[in-house]
PDB file of C-alpha atoms in Angstrom:
ATOM      1  CA  MET A   1     124.295-107.174 102.273  1.00  0.00           C
ATOM      2  CA  LYS A   2     128.370-107.316 103.003  1.00  0.00           C
ATOM      3  CA  TRP A   3     129.095-107.885  99.215  1.00  0.00           C
ATOM      4  CA  VAL A   4     126.696-104.953  97.898  1.00  0.00           C
ATOM      5  CA  ARG A   5     128.691-102.670 100.706  1.00  0.00           C
ATOM      6  CA  TYR A   6     132.495-104.406  99.352  1.00  0.00           C
ATOM      7  CA  ILE A   7     130.820-103.495  95.488  1.00  0.00           C
ATOM      8  CA  ALA A   8     129.452-100.256  96.265  1.00  0.00           C
ATOM      9  CA  THR A   9     133.223 -98.684  98.495  1.00  0.00           C
ATOM     10  CA  GLY A  10     135.524-100.307  95.580  1.00  0.00           C
ATOM     11  CA  ALA A  11     132.931 -98.774  92.943  1.00  0.00           C
ATOM     12  CA  VAL A  12     134.105 -95.120  94.430  1.00  0.00           C
ATOM     13  CA  PHE A  13     137.588 -95.878  94.796  1.00  0.00           C
ATOM     14  CA  VAL A  14     138.227 -96.504  91.903  1.00  0.00           C
ATOM     15  CA  LEU A  15     135.856 -93.951  90.386  1.00  0.00           C
ATOM     16  CA  GLY A  16     137.277 -92.136  92.969  1.00  0.00           C
ATOM     17  CA  THR A  17     141.629 -92.255  91.655  1.00  0.00           C
ATOM     18  CA  ALA A  18     140.579 -92.572  88.319  1.00  0.00           C
ATOM     19  CA  LEU A  19     139.108 -88.831  88.674  1.00  0.00           C
ATOM     20  CA  PHE A  20     142.289 -87.807  89.798  1.00  0.00           C
ATOM     21  CA  ALA A  21     144.593 -89.513  86.800  1.00  0.00           C
ATOM     22  CA  ALA A  22     142.450 -88.282  84.757  1.00  0.00           C
ATOM     23  CA  ASP A  23     142.733 -84.269  85.839  1.00  0.00           C
ATOM     24  CA  GLY A  24     146.553 -84.478  85.947  1.00  0.00           C
ATOM     25  CA  GLU A  25     146.735 -86.372  82.153  1.00  0.00           C
ATOM     26  CA  PHE A  26     143.957 -83.198  81.139  1.00  0.00           C
ATOM     27  CA  ARG A  27     145.370 -80.841  78.801  1.00  0.00           C
ATOM     28  CA  TRP A  28     143.334 -77.704  77.012  1.00  0.00           C
ATOM     29  CA  PRO A  29     144.770 -75.592  75.241  1.00  0.00           C
ATOM     30  CA  GLY A  30     146.060 -72.725  76.810  1.00  0.00           C
ATOM     31  CA  LEU A  31     145.368 -69.250  75.249  1.00  0.00           C
ATOM     32  CA  HIS A  32     148.900 -68.012  73.562  1.00  0.00           C
ATOM     33  CA  LYS A  33     149.380 -64.345  73.485  1.00  0.00           C
ATOM     34  CA  GLN A  34     151.213 -62.940  70.257  1.00  0.00           C
ATOM     35  CA  ASP A  35     153.094 -60.096  69.829  1.00  0.00           C
ATOM     36  CA  ILE A  36     151.082 -58.039  67.015  1.00  0.00           C
ATOM     37  CA  GLU A  37     151.362 -54.637  65.941  1.00  0.00           C
ATOM     38  CA  VAL A  38     148.642 -52.958  63.556  1.00  0.00           C
ATOM     39  CA  ARG A  39     147.668 -49.523  61.750  1.00  0.00           C
ATOM     40  CA  ILE A  40     143.890 -48.454  62.618  1.00  0.00           C
ATOM     41  CA  ILE A  41     141.558 -48.368  59.128  1.00  0.00           C
ATOM     42  CA  ALA A  42     138.877 -47.646  60.873  1.00  0.00           C
ATOM     43  CA  LEU A  43     136.731 -47.341  63.815  1.00  0.00           C
ATOM     44  CA  ALA A  44     133.653 -50.290  62.853  1.00  0.00           C
ATOM     45  CA  VAL A  45     132.163 -50.699  66.011  1.00  0.00           C
ATOM     46  CA  THR A  46     131.521 -49.156  69.396  1.00  0.00           C
ATOM     47  CA  TYR A  47     128.567 -50.103  71.361  1.00  0.00           C
ATOM     48  CA  PRO A  48     127.558 -47.640  74.532  1.00  0.00           C
ATOM     49  CA  ARG A  49     130.231 -48.161  77.569  1.00  0.00           C
ATOM     50  CA  SER A  50     128.784 -49.436  80.631  1.00  0.00           C
ATOM     51  CA  SER A  51     129.575 -48.319  84.195  1.00  0.00           C
ATOM     52  CA  PHE A  52     129.703 -51.975  85.607  1.00  0.00           C
ATOM     53  CA  PHE A  53     130.934 -54.743  83.137  1.00  0.00           C
ATOM     54  CA  ALA A  54     133.314 -54.713  80.773  1.00  0.00           C
ATOM     55  CA  ASN A  55     133.035 -52.817  77.252  1.00  0.00           C
ATOM     56  CA  ASP A  56     134.549 -53.493  74.099  1.00  0.00           C
ATOM     57  CA  GLU A  57     135.597 -51.366  70.217  1.00  0.00           C
ATOM     58  CA  VAL A  58     135.767 -53.373  67.309  1.00  0.00           C
ATOM     59  CA  PHE A  59     138.270 -52.521  64.733  1.00  0.00           C
ATOM     60  CA  VAL A  60     139.335 -52.366  60.388  1.00  0.00           C
ATOM     61  CA  ALA A  61     143.471 -53.097  61.296  1.00  0.00           C
ATOM     62  CA  GLU A  62     146.142 -53.464  59.191  1.00  0.00           C
ATOM     63  CA  GLN A  63     148.722 -56.052  60.344  1.00  0.00           C
ATOM     64  CA  GLU A  64     151.818 -55.442  59.676  1.00  0.00           C
ATOM     65  CA  LEU A  65     153.096 -59.191  58.771  1.00  0.00           C
ATOM     66  CA  ALA A  66     156.884 -58.112  56.625  1.00  0.00           C
ATOM     67  CA  LYS A  67     158.417 -54.833  55.403  1.00  0.00           C
ATOM     68  CA  ASP A  68     155.681 -54.525  52.470  1.00  0.00           C
ATOM     69  CA  GLU A  69     153.192 -57.378  54.101  1.00  0.00           C
ATOM     70  CA  SER A  70     150.519 -57.085  55.800  1.00  0.00           C
ATOM     71  CA  ARG A  71     147.081 -58.207  55.773  1.00  0.00           C
ATOM     72  CA  PHE A  72     143.496 -56.511  57.468  1.00  0.00           C
ATOM     73  CA  ILE A  73     142.132 -58.126  60.749  1.00  0.00           C
ATOM     74  CA  LYS A  74     139.055 -57.660  63.398  1.00  0.00           C
ATOM     75  CA  LEU A  75     140.490 -56.707  66.765  1.00  0.00           C
ATOM     76  CA  ILE A  76     138.726 -56.172  69.974  1.00  0.00           C
ATOM     77  CA  TYR A  77     139.906 -54.372  72.198  1.00  0.00           C
ATOM     78  CA  ASP A  78     138.074 -54.719  75.525  1.00  0.00           C
ATOM     79  CA  PHE A  79     138.095 -52.889  78.348  1.00  0.00           C
ATOM     80  CA  LEU A  80     136.969 -51.401  82.342  1.00  0.00           C
ATOM     81  CA  PRO A  81     134.951 -48.508  82.605  1.00  0.00           C
ATOM     82  CA  TYR A  82     137.693 -46.560  84.630  1.00  0.00           C
ATOM     83  CA  GLN A  83     140.154 -47.536  81.257  1.00  0.00           C
ATOM     84  CA  SER A  84     140.575 -45.422  78.159  1.00  0.00           C
ATOM     85  CA  PRO A  85     139.363 -46.787  74.975  1.00  0.00           C
ATOM     86  CA  LEU A  86     141.753 -47.681  71.977  1.00  0.00           C
ATOM     87  CA  SER A  87     139.881 -44.648  70.400  1.00  0.00           C
ATOM     88  CA  SER A  88     140.415 -42.253  73.225  1.00  0.00           C
ATOM     89  CA  TYR A  89     144.414 -42.643  71.951  1.00  0.00           C
ATOM     90  CA  GLY A  90     143.027 -41.193  68.551  1.00  0.00           C
ATOM     91  CA  LEU A  91     142.199 -42.274  64.638  1.00  0.00           C
ATOM     92  CA  ASP A  92     145.546 -41.759  63.165  1.00  0.00           C
ATOM     93  CA  TYR A  93     146.970 -44.506  60.271  1.00  0.00           C
ATOM     94  CA  ALA A  94     150.282 -43.389  60.571  1.00  0.00           C
ATOM     95  CA  LEU A  95     150.300 -44.345  64.399  1.00  0.00           C
ATOM     96  CA  VAL A  96     151.356 -48.124  64.815  1.00  0.00           C
ATOM     97  CA  HIS A  97     149.897 -50.062  67.478  1.00  0.00           C
ATOM     98  CA  ARG A  98     151.318 -52.931  69.288  1.00  0.00           C
ATOM     99  CA  PHE A  99     149.378 -55.228  71.460  1.00  0.00           C
ATOM    100  CA  HIS A 100     149.542 -58.723  73.015  1.00  0.00           C
ATOM    101  CA  ALA A 101     146.837 -60.208  71.320  1.00  0.00           C
ATOM    102  CA  VAL A 102     144.870 -63.766  71.270  1.00  0.00           C
ATOM    103  CA  ARG A 103     143.834 -65.197  67.841  1.00  0.00           C
ATOM    104  CA  ASP A 104     140.089 -65.784  69.169  1.00  0.00           C
ATOM    105  CA  THR A 105     138.942 -68.007  65.349  1.00  0.00           C
ATOM    106  CA  THR A 106     135.427 -67.869  66.540  1.00  0.00           C
ATOM    107  CA  CYS A 107     134.909 -63.985  65.908  1.00  0.00           C
ATOM    108  CA  ASP A 108     136.881 -64.718  62.488  1.00  0.00           C
ATOM    109  CA  GLU A 109     134.299 -62.969  59.403  1.00  0.00           C
ATOM    110  CA  ASN A 110     134.301 -60.942  56.396  1.00  0.00           C
ATOM    111  CA  LEU A 111     133.784 -56.573  56.023  1.00  0.00           C
ATOM    112  CA  TRP A 112     130.226 -57.531  54.462  1.00  0.00           C
ATOM    113  CA  GLN A 113     128.826 -59.367  57.343  1.00  0.00           C
ATOM    114  CA  MET A 114     130.762 -56.587  59.619  1.00  0.00           C
ATOM    115  CA  ARG A 115     128.249 -54.145  58.024  1.00  0.00           C
ATOM    116  CA  TRP A 116     125.314 -56.176  57.953  1.00  0.00           C
ATOM    117  CA  LEU A 117     125.278 -56.923  61.985  1.00  0.00           C
ATOM    118  CA  TYR A 118     126.027 -53.190  62.073  1.00  0.00           C
ATOM    119  CA  GLU A 119     122.893 -52.372  60.127  1.00  0.00           C
ATOM    120  CA  GLN A 120     120.500 -54.905  61.606  1.00  0.00           C
ATOM    121  CA  LYS A 121     121.452 -53.775  65.740  1.00  0.00           C
ATOM    122  CA  THR A 122     121.151 -50.228  64.638  1.00  0.00           C
ATOM    123  CA  PRO A 123     119.069 -50.136  61.568  1.00  0.00           C
ATOM    124  CA  ASN A 124     118.627 -46.038  61.617  1.00  0.00           C
ATOM    125  CA  ALA A 125     121.847 -46.167  60.640  1.00  0.00           C
ATOM    126  CA  SER A 126     122.881 -44.500  56.681  1.00  0.00           C
ATOM    127  CA  ALA A 127     125.262 -46.634  55.491  1.00  0.00           C
ATOM    128  CA  ASN A 128     128.341 -44.320  55.836  1.00  0.00           C
ATOM    129  CA  SER A 129     128.088 -43.917  59.749  1.00  0.00           C
ATOM    130  CA  GLU A 130     128.770 -46.769  61.239  1.00  0.00           C
ATOM    131  CA  TRP A 131     132.803 -46.736  59.946  1.00  0.00           C
ATOM    132  CA  LYS A 132     134.657 -43.949  61.776  1.00  0.00           C
ATOM    133  CA  TYR A 133     138.327 -43.911  58.867  1.00  0.00           C
ATOM    134  CA  SER A 134     141.567 -42.910  60.442  1.00  0.00           C
ATOM    135  CA  ALA A 135     143.468 -39.424  59.026  1.00  0.00           C
ATOM    136  CA  GLU A 136     145.473 -40.829  56.494  1.00  0.00           C
ATOM    137  CA  SER A 137     143.807 -44.318  56.088  1.00  0.00           C
ATOM    138  CA  PRO A 138     144.934 -45.152  53.254  1.00  0.00           C
ATOM    139  CA  VAL A 139     141.930 -47.251  52.635  1.00  0.00           C
ATOM    140  CA  SER A 140     138.835 -44.677  52.374  1.00  0.00           C
ATOM    141  CA  ASP A 141     135.996 -47.475  51.513  1.00  0.00           C
ATOM    142  CA  LEU A 142     136.089 -51.118  53.144  1.00  0.00           C
ATOM    143  CA  ASP A 143     132.660 -52.395  50.790  1.00  0.00           C
ATOM    144  CA  ARG A 144     134.258 -53.436  48.718  1.00  0.00           C
ATOM    145  CA  ARG A 145     137.102 -56.430  50.816  1.00  0.00           C
ATOM    146  CA  GLN A 146     134.798 -59.650  50.426  1.00  0.00           C
ATOM    147  CA  ALA A 147     138.076 -61.601  52.558  1.00  0.00           C
ATOM    148  CA  ARG A 148     137.542 -62.965  55.851  1.00  0.00           C
ATOM    149  CA  LEU A 149     139.361 -61.512  58.991  1.00  0.00           C
ATOM    150  CA  ARG A 150     140.846 -62.872  61.868  1.00  0.00           C
ATOM    151  CA  CYS A 151     139.785 -61.997  65.030  1.00  0.00           C
ATOM    152  CA  TYR A 152     142.480 -60.599  67.506  1.00  0.00           C
ATOM    153  CA  ARG A 153     141.262 -60.193  71.346  1.00  0.00           C
ATOM    154  CA  ALA A 154     142.481 -57.569  73.154  1.00  0.00           C
ATOM    155  CA  THR A 155     142.921 -55.766  76.409  1.00  0.00           C
ATOM    156  CA  SER A 156     143.747 -52.721  77.990  1.00  0.00           C
ATOM    157  CA  ASP A 157     146.327 -54.178  80.346  1.00  0.00           C
ATOM    158  CA  ASP A 158     148.139 -55.353  77.450  1.00  0.00           C
ATOM    159  CA  TYR A 159     147.467 -52.276  75.058  1.00  0.00           C
ATOM    160  CA  GLU A 160     150.149 -51.267  78.121  1.00  0.00           C
ATOM    161  CA  LYS A 161     151.881 -54.329  78.751  1.00  0.00           C
ATOM    162  CA  ALA A 162     153.224 -53.643  75.136  1.00  0.00           C
ATOM    163  CA  GLN A 163     154.202 -50.604  75.459  1.00  0.00           C
ATOM    164  CA  ARG A 164     155.690 -50.736  78.425  1.00  0.00           C
ATOM    165  CA  THR A 165     158.160 -54.134  77.136  1.00  0.00           C
ATOM    166  CA  PRO A 166     161.551 -53.153  75.891  1.00  0.00           C
ATOM    167  CA  THR A 167     162.742 -52.803  72.253  1.00  0.00           C
ATOM    168  CA  ASN A 168     165.446 -53.170  69.860  1.00  0.00           C
ATOM    169  CA  GLU A 169     165.305 -50.097  67.897  1.00  0.00           C
ATOM    170  CA  ILE A 170     166.496 -46.862  68.034  1.00  0.00           C
ATOM    171  CA  PRO A 171     164.458 -44.309  69.233  1.00  0.00           C
ATOM    172  CA  TYR A 172     166.713 -41.844  67.210  1.00  0.00           C
TER     173      TYR A 172
END
């Protein structure tokens, strides 16, 4: 009986110290926020607003990579009930939005998949009624595009913080 007690105590000690040692070495890939600049092309999906939970809007945007280089992305904008949605700032292609956004590979999809999912959720919607395009957008119809869009997630707080960060740009 004494030996069982010693073995049990030793096992608990070894397991207990191993858990603390493993916890110190545990490396979880953290979320890395990037600064991105985008022009909104279309509001793809807007869900009914909730007064209790977080809300989100899904946009198709053009991310500026260099002076003459850009790509389309999917932007998911999360906001709380007391915050303004991004669409309330207006859908204007000329306006460049700056975000601190997180790259989310789990929601990458192409435009056809986005449209198909929306049509499955709202079967009575017409083919062009769900896309709300920005004013003066050079892209007026996204149906012919098949490229897989990178997905970024941003919150209202990330948007406001990015707007307030100092830049080296000359305002005039």
